[in-house]
Amino acid sequence: MTVAVVYTTPWDNFLIARGVWGYGPGRILARVGYAPVSEYAFFGAQTVLTALWLSHLRADPPGASHRGRQTRTRERLLGVGLAGAIGVVGLWCLRSDPTFYLGAILTWAAPVLALQWAVGAPALLDRRRTVLLGVAVPTLYLSVVDRIAIHQGSGSCRRRTRPA
């Protein structure tokens, strides 16, 4: 949870400072940097919720162990390469207001994906159904909850992402 908060804090503060989203008057109890304390709690809650959900899933059985070292190296390189491509697309998206937020997400996620694939590609592939379900369900749930909160005025997405 600490890693998630430390890694996400600069990204979140950058987006708030750039005006990607904001918070209505009287909606914030306290801030650390540009972000309300509730944002930091959200980073932690997302990590804990995902871990708890994943702990209740029935893990895929381990994959075939007959894959050789060369295959595992290829899997790692392919995953790291894909993560690099995601990062490049993210940087490209940062150049335009309509795609700025998408670019920020992709640029933020690329190093994490690269590290996961560099270290754990065989395990991720062997347990791909569990990994997919373990990430997709909490992400979908928290996206819906976040959207409801925005709709109720706790935060507001803005069209302008760059200061005038």
PDB file of N, CA and C in Angstrom, residues 15 18-20 89-106 157-162:
ATOM      1  N   LEU A  15      -1.854  16.088 -11.914  1.00  0.00           N
ATOM      2  CA  LEU A  15      -3.115  16.220 -12.646  1.00  0.00           C
ATOM      3  C   LEU A  15      -4.043  17.249 -12.013  1.00  0.00           C
ATOM      4  N   ARG A  18      -2.662  20.671 -12.830  1.00  0.00           N
ATOM      5  CA  ARG A  18      -2.913  21.009 -14.239  1.00  0.00           C
ATOM      6  C   ARG A  18      -4.380  21.278 -14.523  1.00  0.00           C
ATOM      7  N   GLY A  19      -5.243  21.033 -13.557  1.00  0.00           N
ATOM      8  CA  GLY A  19      -6.661  21.312 -13.735  1.00  0.00           C
ATOM      9  C   GLY A  19      -7.436  20.203 -14.410  1.00  0.00           C
ATOM     10  N   VAL A  20      -6.883  18.984 -14.445  1.00  0.00           N
ATOM     11  CA  VAL A  20      -7.603  17.864 -15.056  1.00  0.00           C
ATOM     12  C   VAL A  20      -8.877  17.585 -14.268  1.00  0.00           C
ATOM     13  N   VAL A  89       2.941   5.676 -26.288  1.00  0.00           N
ATOM     14  CA  VAL A  89       1.602   6.143 -26.656  1.00  0.00           C
ATOM     15  C   VAL A  89       1.114   7.160 -25.619  1.00  0.00           C
ATOM     16  N   GLY A  90       1.372   6.878 -24.350  1.00  0.00           N
ATOM     17  CA  GLY A  90       0.984   7.811 -23.291  1.00  0.00           C
ATOM     18  C   GLY A  90       1.645   9.161 -23.461  1.00  0.00           C
ATOM     19  N   LEU A  91       2.934   9.172 -23.746  1.00  0.00           N
ATOM     20  CA  LEU A  91       3.635  10.439 -23.953  1.00  0.00           C
ATOM     21  C   LEU A  91       3.057  11.197 -25.148  1.00  0.00           C
ATOM     22  N   TRP A  92       2.724  10.475 -26.195  1.00  0.00           N
ATOM     23  CA  TRP A  92       2.126  11.103 -27.377  1.00  0.00           C
ATOM     24  C   TRP A  92       0.769  11.720 -27.026  1.00  0.00           C
ATOM     25  N   CYS A  93      -0.030  10.997 -26.223  1.00  0.00           N
ATOM     26  CA  CYS A  93      -1.356  11.490 -25.827  1.00  0.00           C
ATOM     27  C   CYS A  93      -1.275  12.720 -24.935  1.00  0.00           C
ATOM     28  N   LEU A  94      -0.180  12.896 -24.221  1.00  0.00           N
ATOM     29  CA  LEU A  94      -0.021  14.061 -23.340  1.00  0.00           C
ATOM     30  C   LEU A  94       0.041  15.373 -24.120  1.00  0.00           C
ATOM     31  N   ARG A  95       0.278  15.305 -25.409  1.00  0.00           N
ATOM     32  CA  ARG A  95       0.432  16.511 -26.230  1.00  0.00           C
ATOM     33  C   ARG A  95      -0.885  17.206 -26.550  1.00  0.00           C
ATOM     34  N   SER A  96      -2.010  16.569 -26.301  1.00  0.00           N
ATOM     35  CA  SER A  96      -3.298  17.104 -26.717  1.00  0.00           C
ATOM     36  C   SER A  96      -4.281  17.126 -25.544  1.00  0.00           C
ATOM     37  N   ASP A  97      -5.035  18.204 -25.416  1.00  0.00           N
ATOM     38  CA  ASP A  97      -6.008  18.300 -24.323  1.00  0.00           C
ATOM     39  C   ASP A  97      -7.007  17.143 -24.286  1.00  0.00           C
ATOM     40  N   PRO A  98      -7.620  16.761 -25.430  1.00  0.00           N
ATOM     41  CA  PRO A  98      -8.621  15.691 -25.368  1.00  0.00           C
ATOM     42  C   PRO A  98      -8.066  14.327 -24.925  1.00  0.00           C
ATOM     43  N   THR A  99      -6.769  14.098 -25.126  1.00  0.00           N
ATOM     44  CA  THR A  99      -6.189  12.802 -24.765  1.00  0.00           C
ATOM     45  C   THR A  99      -5.211  12.904 -23.597  1.00  0.00           C
ATOM     46  N   PHE A 100      -5.144  14.078 -22.970  1.00  0.00           N
ATOM     47  CA  PHE A 100      -4.161  14.304 -21.915  1.00  0.00           C
ATOM     48  C   PHE A 100      -4.315  13.333 -20.750  1.00  0.00           C
ATOM     49  N   TYR A 101      -5.541  13.160 -20.267  1.00  0.00           N
ATOM     50  CA  TYR A 101      -5.760  12.283 -19.120  1.00  0.00           C
ATOM     51  C   TYR A 101      -5.417  10.828 -19.468  1.00  0.00           C
ATOM     52  N   LEU A 102      -5.822  10.374 -20.640  1.00  0.00           N
ATOM     53  CA  LEU A 102      -5.457   9.029 -21.088  1.00  0.00           C
ATOM     54  C   LEU A 102      -3.937   8.900 -21.136  1.00  0.00           C
ATOM     55  N   GLY A 103      -3.278   9.910 -21.672  1.00  0.00           N
ATOM     56  CA  GLY A 103      -1.820   9.891 -21.723  1.00  0.00           C
ATOM     57  C   GLY A 103      -1.193   9.811 -20.349  1.00  0.00           C
ATOM     58  N   ALA A 104      -1.777  10.541 -19.394  1.00  0.00           N
ATOM     59  CA  ALA A 104      -1.257  10.516 -18.023  1.00  0.00           C
ATOM     60  C   ALA A 104      -1.412   9.123 -17.411  1.00  0.00           C
ATOM     61  N   ILE A 105      -2.540   8.495 -17.665  1.00  0.00           N
ATOM     62  CA  ILE A 105      -2.762   7.142 -17.132  1.00  0.00           C
ATOM     63  C   ILE A 105      -1.772   6.161 -17.746  1.00  0.00           C
ATOM     64  N   LEU A 106      -1.627   6.205 -19.062  1.00  0.00           N
ATOM     65  CA  LEU A 106      -0.726   5.263 -19.744  1.00  0.00           C
ATOM     66  C   LEU A 106       0.725   5.485 -19.335  1.00  0.00           C
ATOM     67  N   CYS A 157     -14.457  16.692 -13.261  1.00  0.00           N
ATOM     68  CA  CYS A 157     -13.543  16.610 -14.392  1.00  0.00           C
ATOM     69  C   CYS A 157     -13.678  17.909 -15.169  1.00  0.00           C
ATOM     70  N   ARG A 158     -12.586  18.397 -15.636  1.00  0.00           N
ATOM     71  CA  ARG A 158     -12.595  19.643 -16.383  1.00  0.00           C
ATOM     72  C   ARG A 158     -12.137  19.376 -17.801  1.00  0.00           C
ATOM     73  N   ARG A 159     -12.576  20.201 -18.709  1.00  0.00           N
ATOM     74  CA  ARG A 159     -12.179  20.047 -20.101  1.00  0.00           C
ATOM     75  C   ARG A 159     -10.752  20.554 -20.304  1.00  0.00           C
ATOM     76  N   ARG A 160     -10.431  21.676 -19.731  1.00  0.00           N
ATOM     77  CA  ARG A 160      -9.116  22.256 -19.936  1.00  0.00           C
ATOM     78  C   ARG A 160      -8.111  21.524 -19.062  1.00  0.00           C
ATOM     79  N   THR A 161      -7.017  21.065 -19.669  1.00  0.00           N
ATOM     80  CA  THR A 161      -6.009  20.354 -18.908  1.00  0.00           C
ATOM     81  C   THR A 161      -4.725  21.156 -18.806  1.00  0.00           C
ATOM     82  N   ARG A 162      -4.670  22.253 -19.515  1.00  0.00           N
ATOM     83  CA  ARG A 162      -3.452  23.078 -19.469  1.00  0.00           C
ATOM     84  C   ARG A 162      -3.840  24.490 -19.033  1.00  0.00           C
TER      85      ARG A 162
END
